[in-house]
Short mmCIF file of N, CA, C and O in Angstrom, two decimals:
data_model
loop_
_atom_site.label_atom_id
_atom_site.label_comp_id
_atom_site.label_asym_id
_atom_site.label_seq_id
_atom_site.Cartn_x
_atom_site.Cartn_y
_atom_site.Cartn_z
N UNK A 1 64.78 273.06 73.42
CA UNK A 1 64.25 272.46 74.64
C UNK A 1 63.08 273.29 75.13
O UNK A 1 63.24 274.51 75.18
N UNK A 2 62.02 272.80 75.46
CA UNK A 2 60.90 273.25 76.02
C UNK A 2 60.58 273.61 77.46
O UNK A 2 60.60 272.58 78.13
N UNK A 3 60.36 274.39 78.01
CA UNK A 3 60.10 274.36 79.51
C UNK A 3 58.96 273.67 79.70
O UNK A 3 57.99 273.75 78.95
N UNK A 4 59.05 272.94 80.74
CA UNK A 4 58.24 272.06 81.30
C UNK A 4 56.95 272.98 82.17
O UNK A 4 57.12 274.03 82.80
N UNK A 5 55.84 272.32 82.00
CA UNK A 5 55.21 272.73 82.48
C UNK A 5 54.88 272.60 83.85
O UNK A 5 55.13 271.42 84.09
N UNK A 6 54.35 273.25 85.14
CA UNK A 6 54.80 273.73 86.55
C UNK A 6 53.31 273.25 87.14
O UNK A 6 52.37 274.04 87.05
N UNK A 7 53.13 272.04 87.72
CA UNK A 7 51.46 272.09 88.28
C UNK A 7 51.70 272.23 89.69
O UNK A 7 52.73 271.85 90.25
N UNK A 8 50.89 272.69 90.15
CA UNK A 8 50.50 273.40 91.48
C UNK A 8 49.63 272.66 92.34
O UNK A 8 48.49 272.85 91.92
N UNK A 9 49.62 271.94 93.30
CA UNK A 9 48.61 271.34 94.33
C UNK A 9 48.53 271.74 95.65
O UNK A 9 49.58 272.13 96.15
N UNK A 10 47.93 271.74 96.06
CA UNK A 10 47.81 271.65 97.60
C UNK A 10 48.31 270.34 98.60
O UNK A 10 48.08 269.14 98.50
N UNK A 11 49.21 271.25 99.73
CA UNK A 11 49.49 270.32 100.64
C UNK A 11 48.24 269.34 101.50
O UNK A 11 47.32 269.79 102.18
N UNK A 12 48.52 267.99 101.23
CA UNK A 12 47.99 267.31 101.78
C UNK A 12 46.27 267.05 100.67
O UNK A 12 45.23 266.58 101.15
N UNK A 13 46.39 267.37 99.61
CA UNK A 13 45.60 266.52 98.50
C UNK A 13 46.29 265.80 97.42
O UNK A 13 47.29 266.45 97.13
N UNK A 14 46.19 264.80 96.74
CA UNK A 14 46.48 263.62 95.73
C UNK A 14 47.40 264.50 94.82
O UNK A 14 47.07 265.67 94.63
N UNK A 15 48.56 264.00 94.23
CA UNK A 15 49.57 264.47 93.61
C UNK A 15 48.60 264.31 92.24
O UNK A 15 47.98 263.26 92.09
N UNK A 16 48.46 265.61 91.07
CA UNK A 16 47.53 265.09 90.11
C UNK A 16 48.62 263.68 89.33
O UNK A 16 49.72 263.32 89.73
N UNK A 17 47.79 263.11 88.09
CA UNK A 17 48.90 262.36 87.19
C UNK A 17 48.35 263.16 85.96
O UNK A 17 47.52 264.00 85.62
N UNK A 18 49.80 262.02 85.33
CA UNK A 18 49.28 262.92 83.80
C UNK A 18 48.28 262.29 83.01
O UNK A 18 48.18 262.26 81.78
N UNK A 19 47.54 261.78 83.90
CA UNK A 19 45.39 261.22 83.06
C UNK A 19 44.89 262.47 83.01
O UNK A 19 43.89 262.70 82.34
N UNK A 20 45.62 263.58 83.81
CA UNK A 20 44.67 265.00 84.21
C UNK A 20 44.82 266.10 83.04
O UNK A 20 45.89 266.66 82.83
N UNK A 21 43.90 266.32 82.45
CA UNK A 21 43.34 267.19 81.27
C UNK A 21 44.69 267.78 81.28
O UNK A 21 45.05 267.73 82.46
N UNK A 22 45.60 268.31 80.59
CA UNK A 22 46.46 268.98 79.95
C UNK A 22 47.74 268.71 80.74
O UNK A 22 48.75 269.27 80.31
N UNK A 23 47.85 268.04 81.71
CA UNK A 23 49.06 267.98 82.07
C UNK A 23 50.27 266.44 81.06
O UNK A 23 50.10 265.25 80.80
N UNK A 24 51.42 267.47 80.82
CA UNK A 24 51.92 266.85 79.84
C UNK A 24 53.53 265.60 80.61
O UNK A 24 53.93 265.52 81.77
N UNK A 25 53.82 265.13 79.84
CA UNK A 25 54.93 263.97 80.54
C UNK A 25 56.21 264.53 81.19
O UNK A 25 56.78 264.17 82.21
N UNK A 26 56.61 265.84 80.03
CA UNK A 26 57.57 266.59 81.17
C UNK A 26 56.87 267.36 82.48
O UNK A 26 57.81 268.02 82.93
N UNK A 27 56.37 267.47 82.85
CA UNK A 27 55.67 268.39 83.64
C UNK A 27 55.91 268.36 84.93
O UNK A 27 56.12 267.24 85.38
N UNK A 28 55.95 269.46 85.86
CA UNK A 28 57.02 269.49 87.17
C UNK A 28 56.01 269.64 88.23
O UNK A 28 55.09 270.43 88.01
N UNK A 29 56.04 269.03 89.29
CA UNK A 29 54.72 268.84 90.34
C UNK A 29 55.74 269.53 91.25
O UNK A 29 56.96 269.45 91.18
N UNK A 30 54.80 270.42 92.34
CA UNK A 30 55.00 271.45 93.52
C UNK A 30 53.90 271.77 94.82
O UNK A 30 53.33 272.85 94.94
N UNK A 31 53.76 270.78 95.61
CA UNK A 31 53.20 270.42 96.71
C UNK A 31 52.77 272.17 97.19
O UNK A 31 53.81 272.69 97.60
N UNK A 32 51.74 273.04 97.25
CA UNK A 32 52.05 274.15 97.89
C UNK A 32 51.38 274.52 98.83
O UNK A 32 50.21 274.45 98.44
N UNK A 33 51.42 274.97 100.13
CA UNK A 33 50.74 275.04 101.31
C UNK A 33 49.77 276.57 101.01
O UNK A 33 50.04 277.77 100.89
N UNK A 34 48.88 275.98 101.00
CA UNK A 34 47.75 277.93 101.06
C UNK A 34 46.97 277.86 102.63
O UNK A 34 46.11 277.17 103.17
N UNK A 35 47.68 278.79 102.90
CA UNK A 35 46.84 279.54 104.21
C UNK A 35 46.26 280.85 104.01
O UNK A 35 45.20 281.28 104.47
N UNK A 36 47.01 281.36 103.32
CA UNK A 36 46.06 282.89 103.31
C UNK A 36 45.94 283.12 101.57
O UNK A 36 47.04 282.86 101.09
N UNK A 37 44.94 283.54 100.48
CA UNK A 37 45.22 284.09 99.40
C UNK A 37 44.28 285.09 99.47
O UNK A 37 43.11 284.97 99.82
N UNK A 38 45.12 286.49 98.96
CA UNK A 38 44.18 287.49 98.18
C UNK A 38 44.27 287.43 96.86
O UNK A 38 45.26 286.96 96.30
N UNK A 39 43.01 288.00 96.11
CA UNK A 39 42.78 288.00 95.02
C UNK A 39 42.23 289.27 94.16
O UNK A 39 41.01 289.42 94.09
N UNK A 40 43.04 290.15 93.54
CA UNK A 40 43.00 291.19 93.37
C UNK A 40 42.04 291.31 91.97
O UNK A 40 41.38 292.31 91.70
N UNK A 41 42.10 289.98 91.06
CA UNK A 41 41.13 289.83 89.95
C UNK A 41 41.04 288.58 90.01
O UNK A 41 41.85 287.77 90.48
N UNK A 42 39.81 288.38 89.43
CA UNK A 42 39.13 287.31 89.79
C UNK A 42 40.00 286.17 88.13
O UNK A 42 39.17 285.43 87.61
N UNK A 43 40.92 286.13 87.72
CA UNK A 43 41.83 285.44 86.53
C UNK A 43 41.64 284.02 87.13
O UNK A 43 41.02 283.17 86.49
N UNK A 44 42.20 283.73 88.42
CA UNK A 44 42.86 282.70 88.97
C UNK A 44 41.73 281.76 89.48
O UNK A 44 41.74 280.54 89.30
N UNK A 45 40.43 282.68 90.36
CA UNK A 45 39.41 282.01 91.11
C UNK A 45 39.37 280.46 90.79
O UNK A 45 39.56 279.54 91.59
N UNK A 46 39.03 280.35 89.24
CA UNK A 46 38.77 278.81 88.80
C UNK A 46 39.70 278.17 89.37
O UNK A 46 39.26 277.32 90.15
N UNK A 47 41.45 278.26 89.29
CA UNK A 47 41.82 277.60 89.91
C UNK A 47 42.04 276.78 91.43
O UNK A 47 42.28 275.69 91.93
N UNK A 48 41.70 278.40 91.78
CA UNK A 48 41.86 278.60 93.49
C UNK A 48 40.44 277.52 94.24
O UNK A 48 40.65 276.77 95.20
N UNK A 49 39.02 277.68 93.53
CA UNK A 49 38.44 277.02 93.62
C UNK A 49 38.75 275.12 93.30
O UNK A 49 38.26 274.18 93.92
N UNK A 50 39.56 275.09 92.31
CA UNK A 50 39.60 273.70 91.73
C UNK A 50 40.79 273.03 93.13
O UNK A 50 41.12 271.87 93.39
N UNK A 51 41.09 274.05 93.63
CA UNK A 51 41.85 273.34 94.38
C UNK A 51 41.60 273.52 96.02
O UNK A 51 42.29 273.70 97.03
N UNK A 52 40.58 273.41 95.77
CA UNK A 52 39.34 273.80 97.04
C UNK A 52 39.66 274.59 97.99
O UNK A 52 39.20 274.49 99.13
N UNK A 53 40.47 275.47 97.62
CA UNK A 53 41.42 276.36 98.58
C UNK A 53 40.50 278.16 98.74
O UNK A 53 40.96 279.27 99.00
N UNK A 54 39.39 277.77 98.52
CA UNK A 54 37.86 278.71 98.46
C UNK A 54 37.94 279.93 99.78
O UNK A 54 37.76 281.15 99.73
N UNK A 55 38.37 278.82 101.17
CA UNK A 55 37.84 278.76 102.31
C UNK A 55 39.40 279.65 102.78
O UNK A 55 39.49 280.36 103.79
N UNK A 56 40.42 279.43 101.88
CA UNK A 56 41.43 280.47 102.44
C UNK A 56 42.05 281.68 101.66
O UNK A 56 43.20 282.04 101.40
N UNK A 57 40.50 282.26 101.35
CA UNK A 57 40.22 283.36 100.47
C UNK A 57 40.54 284.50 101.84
O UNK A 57 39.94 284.23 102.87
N UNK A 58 41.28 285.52 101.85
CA UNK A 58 41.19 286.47 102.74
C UNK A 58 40.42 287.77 102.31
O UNK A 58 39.67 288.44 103.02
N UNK A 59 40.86 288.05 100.67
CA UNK A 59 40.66 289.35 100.25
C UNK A 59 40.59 288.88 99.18
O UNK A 59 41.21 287.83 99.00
N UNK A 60 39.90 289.39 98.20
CA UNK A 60 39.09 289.53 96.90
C UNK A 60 38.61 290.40 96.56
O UNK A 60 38.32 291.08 97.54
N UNK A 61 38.21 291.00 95.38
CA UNK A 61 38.08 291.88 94.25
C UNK A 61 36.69 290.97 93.88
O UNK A 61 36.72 289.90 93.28
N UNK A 62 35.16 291.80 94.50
CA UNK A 62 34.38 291.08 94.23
C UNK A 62 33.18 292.13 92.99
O UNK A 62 31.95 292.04 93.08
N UNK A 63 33.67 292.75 92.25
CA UNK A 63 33.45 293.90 91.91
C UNK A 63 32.64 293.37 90.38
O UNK A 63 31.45 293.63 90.22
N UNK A 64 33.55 292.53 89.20
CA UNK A 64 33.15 291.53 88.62
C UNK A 64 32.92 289.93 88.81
O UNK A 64 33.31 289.20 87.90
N UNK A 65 32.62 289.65 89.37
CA UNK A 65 32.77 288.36 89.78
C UNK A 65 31.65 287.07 89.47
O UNK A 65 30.72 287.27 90.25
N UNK A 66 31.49 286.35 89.01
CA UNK A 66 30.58 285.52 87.94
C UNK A 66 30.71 284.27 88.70
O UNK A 66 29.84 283.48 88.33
N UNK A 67 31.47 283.76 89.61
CA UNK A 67 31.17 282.61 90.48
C UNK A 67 30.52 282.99 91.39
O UNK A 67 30.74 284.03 92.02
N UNK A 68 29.02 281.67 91.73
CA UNK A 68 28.51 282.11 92.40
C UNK A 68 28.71 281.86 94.19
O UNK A 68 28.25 282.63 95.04
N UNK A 69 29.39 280.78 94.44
CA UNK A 69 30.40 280.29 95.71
C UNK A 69 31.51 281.56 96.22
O UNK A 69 32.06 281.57 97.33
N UNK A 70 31.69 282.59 95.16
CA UNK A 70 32.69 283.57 95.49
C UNK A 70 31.86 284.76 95.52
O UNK A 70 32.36 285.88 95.38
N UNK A 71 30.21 284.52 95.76
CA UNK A 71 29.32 285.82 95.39
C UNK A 71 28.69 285.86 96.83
O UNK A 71 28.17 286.81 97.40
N UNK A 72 28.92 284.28 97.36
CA UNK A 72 28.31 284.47 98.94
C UNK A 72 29.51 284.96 99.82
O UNK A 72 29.31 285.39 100.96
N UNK A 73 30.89 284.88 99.23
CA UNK A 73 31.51 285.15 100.02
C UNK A 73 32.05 286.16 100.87
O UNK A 73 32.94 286.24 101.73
N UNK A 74 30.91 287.14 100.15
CA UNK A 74 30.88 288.72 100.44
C UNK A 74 29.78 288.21 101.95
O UNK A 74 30.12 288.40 103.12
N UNK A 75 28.68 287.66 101.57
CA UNK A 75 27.36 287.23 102.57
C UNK A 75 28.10 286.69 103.65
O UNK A 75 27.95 287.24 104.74
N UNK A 76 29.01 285.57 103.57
CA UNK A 76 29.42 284.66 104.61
C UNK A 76 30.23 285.42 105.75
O UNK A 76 29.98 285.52 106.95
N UNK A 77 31.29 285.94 104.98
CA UNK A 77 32.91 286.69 105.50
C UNK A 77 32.23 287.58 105.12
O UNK A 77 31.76 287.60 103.99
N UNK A 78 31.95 288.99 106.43
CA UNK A 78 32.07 290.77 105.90
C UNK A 78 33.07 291.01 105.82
O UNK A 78 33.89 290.28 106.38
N UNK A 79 33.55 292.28 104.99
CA UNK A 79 34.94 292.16 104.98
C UNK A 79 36.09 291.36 103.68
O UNK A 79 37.22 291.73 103.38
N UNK A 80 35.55 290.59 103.29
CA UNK A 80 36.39 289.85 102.17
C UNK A 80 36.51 290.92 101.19
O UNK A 80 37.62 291.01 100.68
N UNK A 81 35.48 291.88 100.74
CA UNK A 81 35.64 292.21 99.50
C UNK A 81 36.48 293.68 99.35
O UNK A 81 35.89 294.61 99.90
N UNK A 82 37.69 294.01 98.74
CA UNK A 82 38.10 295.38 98.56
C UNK A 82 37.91 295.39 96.95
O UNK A 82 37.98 294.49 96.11
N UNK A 83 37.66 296.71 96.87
CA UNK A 83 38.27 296.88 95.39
C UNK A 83 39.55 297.09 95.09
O UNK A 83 40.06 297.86 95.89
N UNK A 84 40.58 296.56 93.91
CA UNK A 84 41.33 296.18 94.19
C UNK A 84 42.48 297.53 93.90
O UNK A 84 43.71 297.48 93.85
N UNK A 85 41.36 298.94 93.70
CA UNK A 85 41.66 300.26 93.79
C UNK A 85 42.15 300.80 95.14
O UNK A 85 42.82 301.80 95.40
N UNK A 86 41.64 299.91 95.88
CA UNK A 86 41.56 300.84 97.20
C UNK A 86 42.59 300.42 98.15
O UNK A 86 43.25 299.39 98.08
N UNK A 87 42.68 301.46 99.14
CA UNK A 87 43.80 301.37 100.29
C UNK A 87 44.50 300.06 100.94
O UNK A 87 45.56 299.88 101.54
N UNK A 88 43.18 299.00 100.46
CA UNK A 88 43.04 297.74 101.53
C UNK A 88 44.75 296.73 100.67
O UNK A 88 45.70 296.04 101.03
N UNK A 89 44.28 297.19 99.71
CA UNK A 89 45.56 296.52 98.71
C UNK A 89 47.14 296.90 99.03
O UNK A 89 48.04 296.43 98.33
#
């Protein structure tokens, strides 16, 4: 038996279906509310972005960072960026 795979949305956007690039027929949907995320490496961003959840970025690791929507976010928010070395973590 296979574990099913676990998709992740945001409260109060469209439940994905399975038309959506890799999601498979067993696959387990989980409504999840984001108010606050830090982001200690930038692994996840794509997602965090895909799920337009950008704007409830608190803390980030802007040290490597190759998106450019997550490069103003140092400009926009002072303060967003720790390294993910430091005390702030």
């Amino acid at each position: 038996q296979s574990i099913p795979d676990l998709v992740l949305y945001q409260c109060g956007t469209s439940k994905p279906t399975m038309s959506h690039n890799g999601v498979t027929e067993n696959a387990r949907f989980f409504e999840i509310p984001v108010q606050k995320i830090a982001l200690p490496w930038t692994g996840v961003l794509h997602f965090v972005e895909l799920l337009s959840a950008s704007d409830s970025i608190e803390l980030i690791d802007l040290s490597y960072i190759g998106s450019p929507c997550a490069q103003l976010l140092e400009h926009c928010e002072p303060g967003v960026h720790a390294s993910s070395g430091s005390d702030t973590w």
